[in-house]
mmCIF file of C-alpha atoms and ligand atoms in Angstrom:
data_model
loop_
_atom_site.group_PDB
_atom_site.id
_atom_site.type_symbol
_atom_site.label_atom_id
_atom_site.label_comp_id
_atom_site.label_asym_id
_atom_site.label_seq_id
_atom_site.Cartn_x
_atom_site.Cartn_y
_atom_site.Cartn_z
ATOM 1 C CA MET A 19 0.000 0.000 0.000
ATOM 2 C CA ALA A 20 1.532 3.293 -1.074
ATOM 3 C CA ILE A 21 2.068 6.133 1.376
ATOM 4 C CA ILE A 22 0.637 9.428 0.116
ATOM 5 C CA ALA A 23 2.321 12.641 1.245
ATOM 6 C CA PRO A 24 0.719 15.903 0.070
ATOM 7 C CA SER A 25 3.323 18.654 -0.228
ATOM 8 C CA MET A 26 2.177 21.696 1.728
ATOM 9 C CA LEU A 27 4.321 23.944 -0.469
ATOM 10 C CA SER A 28 1.378 24.043 -2.867
ATOM 11 C CA ALA A 29 -1.200 24.726 -0.140
ATOM 12 C CA ASN A 30 -2.934 28.076 0.243
ATOM 13 C CA PHE A 31 -0.946 29.702 3.070
ATOM 14 C CA LEU A 32 -3.773 32.138 3.778
ATOM 15 C CA LYS A 33 -5.929 29.186 4.773
ATOM 16 C CA LEU A 34 -3.268 26.922 6.192
ATOM 17 C CA GLU A 35 -5.398 25.587 9.024
ATOM 18 C CA GLN A 36 -8.177 24.538 6.633
ATOM 19 C CA GLU A 37 -5.635 22.949 4.296
ATOM 20 C CA ILE A 38 -4.215 20.966 7.222
ATOM 21 C CA GLU A 39 -7.726 19.898 8.231
ATOM 22 C CA MET A 40 -8.361 18.746 4.680
ATOM 23 C CA VAL A 41 -5.253 16.528 4.810
ATOM 24 C CA ASN A 42 -6.178 15.300 8.311
ATOM 25 C CA ASN A 43 -9.562 14.154 7.031
ATOM 26 C CA SER A 44 -8.274 12.650 3.778
ATOM 27 C CA ASP A 45 -6.696 9.313 2.827
ATOM 28 C CA ALA A 46 -3.244 10.944 2.995
ATOM 29 C CA ASP A 47 -0.680 9.343 5.284
ATOM 30 C CA TRP A 48 1.932 12.054 5.812
ATOM 31 C CA PHE A 49 2.438 15.805 5.524
ATOM 32 C CA HIS A 50 5.407 16.594 3.249
ATOM 33 C CA LEU A 51 7.093 19.834 4.351
ATOM 34 C CA ASP A 52 9.650 21.519 2.099
ATOM 35 C CA VAL A 53 12.276 23.749 3.682
ATOM 36 C CA MET A 54 14.327 25.858 1.235
ATOM 37 C CA ASP A 55 17.148 28.258 2.011
ATOM 38 C CA GLY A 56 17.729 30.157 -1.225
ATOM 39 C CA ARG A 57 21.250 28.680 -1.330
ATOM 40 C CA PHE A 58 20.994 24.962 -2.029
ATOM 41 C CA VAL A 59 17.930 25.687 -4.148
ATOM 42 C CA PRO A 60 16.946 28.923 -5.898
ATOM 43 C CA ASN A 61 13.889 29.500 -3.723
ATOM 44 C CA ILE A 62 13.022 30.218 -0.085
ATOM 45 C CA SER A 63 10.018 28.597 1.598
ATOM 46 C CA TYR A 64 9.367 28.283 5.320
ATOM 47 C CA GLY A 65 11.188 27.001 8.392
ATOM 48 C CA MET A 66 10.827 25.855 11.973
ATOM 49 C CA PRO A 67 8.296 28.427 13.307
ATOM 50 C CA ILE A 68 5.738 27.604 10.616
ATOM 51 C CA ILE A 69 6.284 23.860 10.967
ATOM 52 C CA ALA A 70 5.885 24.086 14.749
ATOM 53 C CA GLN A 71 2.565 25.918 14.300
ATOM 54 C CA MET A 72 1.360 23.419 11.703
ATOM 55 C CA LYS A 73 2.202 20.575 14.067
ATOM 56 C CA LYS A 74 -0.442 21.833 16.486
ATOM 57 C CA ALA A 75 -3.222 21.263 13.957
ATOM 58 C CA ALA A 76 -1.850 18.281 12.053
ATOM 59 C CA LYS A 77 -2.718 14.708 13.006
ATOM 60 C CA LYS A 78 -0.357 12.818 10.690
ATOM 61 C CA THR A 79 3.345 12.084 10.308
ATOM 62 C CA PHE A 80 5.598 15.073 9.504
ATOM 63 C CA ASP A 81 7.943 14.302 6.621
ATOM 64 C CA VAL A 82 10.374 17.232 6.565
ATOM 65 C CA HIS A 83 12.474 17.666 3.421
ATOM 66 C CA LEU A 84 15.447 19.970 3.998
ATOM 67 C CA MET A 85 16.726 21.645 0.854
ATOM 68 C CA ILE A 86 19.296 23.672 2.768
ATOM 69 C CA GLU A 87 23.060 23.915 3.062
ATOM 70 C CA GLU A 88 24.669 22.689 6.292
ATOM 71 C CA PRO A 89 21.542 20.814 7.412
ATOM 72 C CA GLU A 90 23.513 19.253 10.276
ATOM 73 C CA ARG A 91 23.270 22.591 12.116
ATOM 74 C CA TYR A 92 19.491 22.360 12.411
ATOM 75 C CA LEU A 93 18.664 18.723 13.235
ATOM 76 C CA GLU A 94 17.619 19.382 16.802
ATOM 77 C CA ALA A 95 15.633 22.478 15.829
ATOM 78 C CA PHE A 96 13.553 20.469 13.364
ATOM 79 C CA LYS A 97 13.044 17.721 15.926
ATOM 80 C CA LYS A 98 11.664 20.379 18.283
ATOM 81 C CA ALA A 99 9.473 21.780 15.512
ATOM 82 C CA GLY A 100 7.851 18.375 15.076
ATOM 83 C CA ALA A 101 9.690 16.421 12.370
ATOM 84 C CA ASP A 102 9.058 12.658 12.413
ATOM 85 C CA TYR A 103 11.106 11.971 9.278
ATOM 86 C CA LEU A 104 13.982 14.361 8.621
ATOM 87 C CA THR A 105 15.564 14.258 5.173
ATOM 88 C CA VAL A 106 18.804 15.948 4.138
ATOM 89 C CA HIS A 107 20.298 16.102 0.673
ATOM 90 C CA TYR A 108 23.254 13.891 -0.179
ATOM 91 C CA GLU A 109 24.727 16.824 -2.115
ATOM 92 C CA THR A 110 24.857 19.152 0.902
ATOM 93 C CA GLY A 111 27.372 17.456 3.128
ATOM 94 C CA TYR A 112 30.784 15.923 3.659
ATOM 95 C CA HIS A 113 29.657 13.634 6.474
ATOM 96 C CA GLN A 114 26.210 12.330 5.689
ATOM 97 C CA HIS A 115 26.755 9.065 7.557
ATOM 98 C CA ARG A 116 27.223 11.112 10.709
ATOM 99 C CA THR A 117 24.220 13.306 9.912
ATOM 100 C CA LEU A 118 21.964 10.271 9.391
ATOM 101 C CA THR A 119 23.037 8.661 12.662
ATOM 102 C CA SER A 120 22.518 11.994 14.463
ATOM 103 C CA ILE A 121 18.977 12.257 13.091
ATOM 104 C CA LYS A 122 18.205 8.807 14.461
ATOM 105 C CA ALA A 123 19.880 9.533 17.793
ATOM 106 C CA LEU A 124 17.487 12.468 18.157
ATOM 107 C CA GLY A 125 14.562 10.042 17.818
ATOM 108 C CA MET A 126 13.555 10.787 14.223
ATOM 109 C CA LYS A 127 13.537 8.599 11.122
ATOM 110 C CA SER A 128 16.460 9.403 8.853
ATOM 111 C CA GLY A 129 16.014 10.510 5.273
ATOM 112 C CA LEU A 130 18.542 11.046 2.500
ATOM 113 C CA SER A 131 17.634 12.686 -0.786
ATOM 114 C CA ILE A 132 19.408 12.557 -4.128
ATOM 115 C CA ASN A 133 19.063 15.080 -6.940
ATOM 116 C CA PRO A 134 18.489 13.888 -10.523
ATOM 117 C CA HIS A 135 22.221 14.129 -11.304
ATOM 118 C CA THR A 136 23.324 11.977 -8.367
ATOM 119 C CA PRO A 137 23.687 8.256 -9.139
ATOM 120 C CA VAL A 138 21.915 5.859 -6.762
ATOM 121 C CA GLU A 139 25.177 3.965 -6.226
ATOM 122 C CA MET A 140 26.620 6.938 -4.309
ATOM 123 C CA ILE A 141 24.531 5.971 -1.289
ATOM 124 C CA GLN A 142 25.003 2.202 -1.430
ATOM 125 C CA ASP A 143 27.488 1.964 1.447
ATOM 126 C CA ILE A 144 25.227 3.837 3.868
ATOM 127 C CA ILE A 145 21.883 2.293 2.915
ATOM 128 C CA GLY A 146 21.715 0.683 6.377
ATOM 129 C CA GLU A 147 21.411 4.155 7.931
ATOM 130 C CA ILE A 148 18.650 5.380 5.635
ATOM 131 C CA ASP A 149 15.012 4.938 6.687
ATOM 132 C CA LEU A 150 13.739 7.015 3.760
ATOM 133 C CA LEU A 151 15.466 7.406 0.408
ATOM 134 C CA LEU A 152 13.992 10.431 -1.335
ATOM 135 C CA ILE A 153 14.652 10.345 -5.064
ATOM 136 C CA MET A 154 14.064 13.762 -6.622
ATOM 137 C CA SER A 155 12.132 13.428 -9.852
ATOM 138 C CA ILE A 156 12.621 17.127 -10.654
ATOM 139 C CA ASN A 157 15.365 19.627 -9.862
ATOM 140 C CA PRO A 158 14.345 20.793 -6.386
ATOM 141 C CA GLY A 159 13.184 24.320 -5.655
ATOM 142 C CA PHE A 160 9.671 24.637 -7.013
ATOM 143 C CA GLY A 161 6.378 22.797 -7.126
ATOM 144 C CA GLY A 162 4.502 22.200 -10.348
ATOM 145 C CA GLN A 163 7.446 20.973 -12.467
ATOM 146 C CA LYS A 164 7.421 18.103 -14.920
ATOM 147 C CA PHE A 165 8.471 14.596 -13.824
ATOM 148 C CA LEU A 166 11.856 13.510 -15.203
ATOM 149 C CA PRO A 167 11.591 10.036 -16.812
ATOM 150 C CA LEU A 168 15.206 9.208 -15.835
ATOM 151 C CA THR A 169 13.727 8.656 -12.379
ATOM 152 C CA TYR A 170 12.254 5.259 -13.295
ATOM 153 C CA ASN A 171 15.665 3.714 -13.670
ATOM 154 C CA LYS A 172 16.801 5.219 -10.371
ATOM 155 C CA ILE A 173 13.787 3.726 -8.582
ATOM 156 C CA ARG A 174 14.550 0.266 -9.972
ATOM 157 C CA GLN A 175 18.213 0.557 -8.986
ATOM 158 C CA ALA A 176 17.297 1.753 -5.498
ATOM 159 C CA LYS A 177 14.798 -1.075 -5.054
ATOM 160 C CA GLU A 178 17.428 -3.621 -6.046
ATOM 161 C CA LEU A 179 19.974 -2.102 -3.686
ATOM 162 C CA ILE A 180 17.512 -2.126 -0.770
ATOM 163 C CA THR A 181 16.404 -5.693 -1.473
ATOM 164 C CA LYS A 182 20.015 -6.879 -1.628
ATOM 165 C CA ALA A 183 20.942 -5.054 1.562
ATOM 166 C CA GLY A 184 17.811 -6.354 3.307
ATOM 167 C CA THR A 185 16.955 -2.995 4.861
ATOM 168 C CA ASN A 186 13.480 -1.520 5.435
ATOM 169 C CA THR A 187 14.338 1.692 3.582
ATOM 170 C CA LEU A 188 11.309 3.352 1.976
ATOM 171 C CA ILE A 189 11.660 4.873 -1.492
ATOM 172 C CA GLU A 190 9.959 8.263 -1.809
ATOM 173 C CA ILE A 191 9.409 10.092 -5.092
ATOM 174 C CA ASP A 192 9.115 13.863 -5.064
ATOM 175 C CA GLY A 193 8.302 16.130 -7.996
ATOM 176 C CA GLY A 194 5.830 15.999 -10.843
ATOM 177 C CA VAL A 195 3.796 13.076 -9.490
ATOM 178 C CA THR A 196 0.378 12.970 -11.181
ATOM 179 C CA LEU A 197 -2.625 10.664 -11.397
ATOM 180 C CA ASP A 198 -1.231 9.568 -14.770
ATOM 181 C CA ASN A 199 2.295 8.553 -13.753
ATOM 182 C CA ALA A 200 1.651 7.335 -10.178
ATOM 183 C CA ALA A 201 1.007 3.730 -11.240
ATOM 184 C CA SER A 202 4.291 3.452 -13.207
ATOM 185 C CA ILE A 203 6.232 5.048 -10.357
ATOM 186 C CA LEU A 204 4.832 2.514 -7.890
ATOM 187 C CA GLU A 205 5.388 -0.326 -10.320
ATOM 188 C CA ALA A 206 9.075 0.625 -10.540
ATOM 189 C CA GLY A 207 9.323 0.157 -6.759
ATOM 190 C CA ALA A 208 8.387 3.384 -4.985
ATOM 191 C CA ASP A 209 6.698 3.299 -1.563
ATOM 192 C CA VAL A 210 5.897 6.963 -0.931
ATOM 193 C CA LEU A 211 4.417 9.497 -3.355
ATOM 194 C CA VAL A 212 4.758 13.217 -2.694
ATOM 195 C CA ALA A 213 2.194 15.337 -4.516
ATOM 196 C CA GLY A 214 1.897 19.104 -4.364
ATOM 197 C CA ASN A 215 0.413 20.593 -7.469
ATOM 198 C CA THR A 216 -1.600 17.476 -8.308
ATOM 199 C CA VAL A 217 -3.402 17.672 -4.974
ATOM 200 C CA PHE A 218 -3.741 21.378 -4.270
ATOM 201 C CA SER A 219 -4.491 22.581 -7.803
ATOM 202 C CA SER A 220 -7.226 20.035 -8.240
ATOM 203 C CA PRO A 221 -10.857 21.124 -7.844
ATOM 204 C CA ASN A 222 -11.327 18.488 -5.150
ATOM 205 C CA PRO A 223 -8.066 17.816 -3.250
ATOM 206 C CA THR A 224 -9.646 15.234 -0.924
ATOM 207 C CA GLU A 225 -10.886 13.241 -3.882
ATOM 208 C CA THR A 226 -7.517 13.532 -5.673
ATOM 209 C CA ILE A 227 -5.750 12.180 -2.585
ATOM 210 C CA ALA A 228 -8.240 9.290 -2.500
ATOM 211 C CA GLN A 229 -7.521 8.575 -6.174
ATOM 212 C CA LEU A 230 -3.753 8.560 -5.565
ATOM 213 C CA LYS A 231 -4.239 6.244 -2.606
ATOM 214 C CA ALA A 232 -6.422 3.915 -4.670
ATOM 215 C CA ILE A 233 -3.693 3.598 -7.330
ATOM 216 C CA GLY A 234 -1.319 2.282 -4.688
ATOM 217 C CA LYS A 235 -3.709 -0.353 -3.360
HETATM 218 C C1 DX5 B 14 10.265 20.741 -4.693
HETATM 219 C C2 DX5 B 14 9.721 20.028 -3.498
HETATM 220 C C3 DX5 B 14 8.505 19.216 -3.755
HETATM 221 C C4 DX5 B 14 7.356 19.963 -4.368
HETATM 222 C C5 DX5 B 14 6.624 18.978 -5.229
HETATM 223 O O1 DX5 B 14 11.605 21.018 -4.553
HETATM 224 O O2 DX5 B 14 10.687 19.158 -2.932
HETATM 225 O O3 DX5 B 14 8.082 18.545 -2.582
HETATM 226 O O4 DX5 B 14 6.479 20.543 -3.447
HETATM 227 O O5 DX5 B 14 5.625 19.624 -5.905
HETATM 228 P P1 DX5 B 14 4.884 18.966 -7.147
HETATM 229 O O6 DX5 B 14 4.216 17.733 -6.651
HETATM 230 O O7 DX5 B 14 3.937 20.040 -7.554
HETATM 231 O O8 DX5 B 14 5.926 18.677 -8.197
HETATM 232 ZN ZN1 ZN B 15 9.934 17.890 -1.223
#
């Protein structure tokens, strides 16, 4: 059964509480929360204070995706803000093994994300430390972009690596997920689907979430 994680980046921030309620009452499993610093990615989103506020209204798992430089400086702050899964980018650090073990030591699930240009094999030696492998299916920074087909191969490679290693690592796909490509993404081996634009630009977000969930059944 696929895990569905609506990306709140595409929510209406003027009605954030209602948007959170909508997700609470939907078939969604997680909240996907995108943190951008204007350095690692060419956009700035929101940080700990907003996430901490959202946590008060949200009733589901917080999947926090850090698109920031030096993420190791903020692990504890995001734990305090309410992160359940905390994902850093492979490309942002010299010591990601240490960062992943620190995330777990703080009581969160550890996530590692790879950009489209990063080969899956770069993370093979540390797969045992990764609870969530986030494969970017767009270049990070903005919602509403088009899914990159090169992702399919990455998903298959990641699935093979995880099966061989015998870990429980979940594969999450983020960027350009739609009702049309969700089935192929899951077929390739993904476990978690992030969806921003597809959910929040639809006339009936609750129904769209239900449709995504039904594809993964
Ligand atoms: C982009 C973010 C994504 C984004 C996905 O860098 O990591 O989570 O919100 O949005 P869609 O689903 O619209 O591509
Ligand atoms: Zn994301």
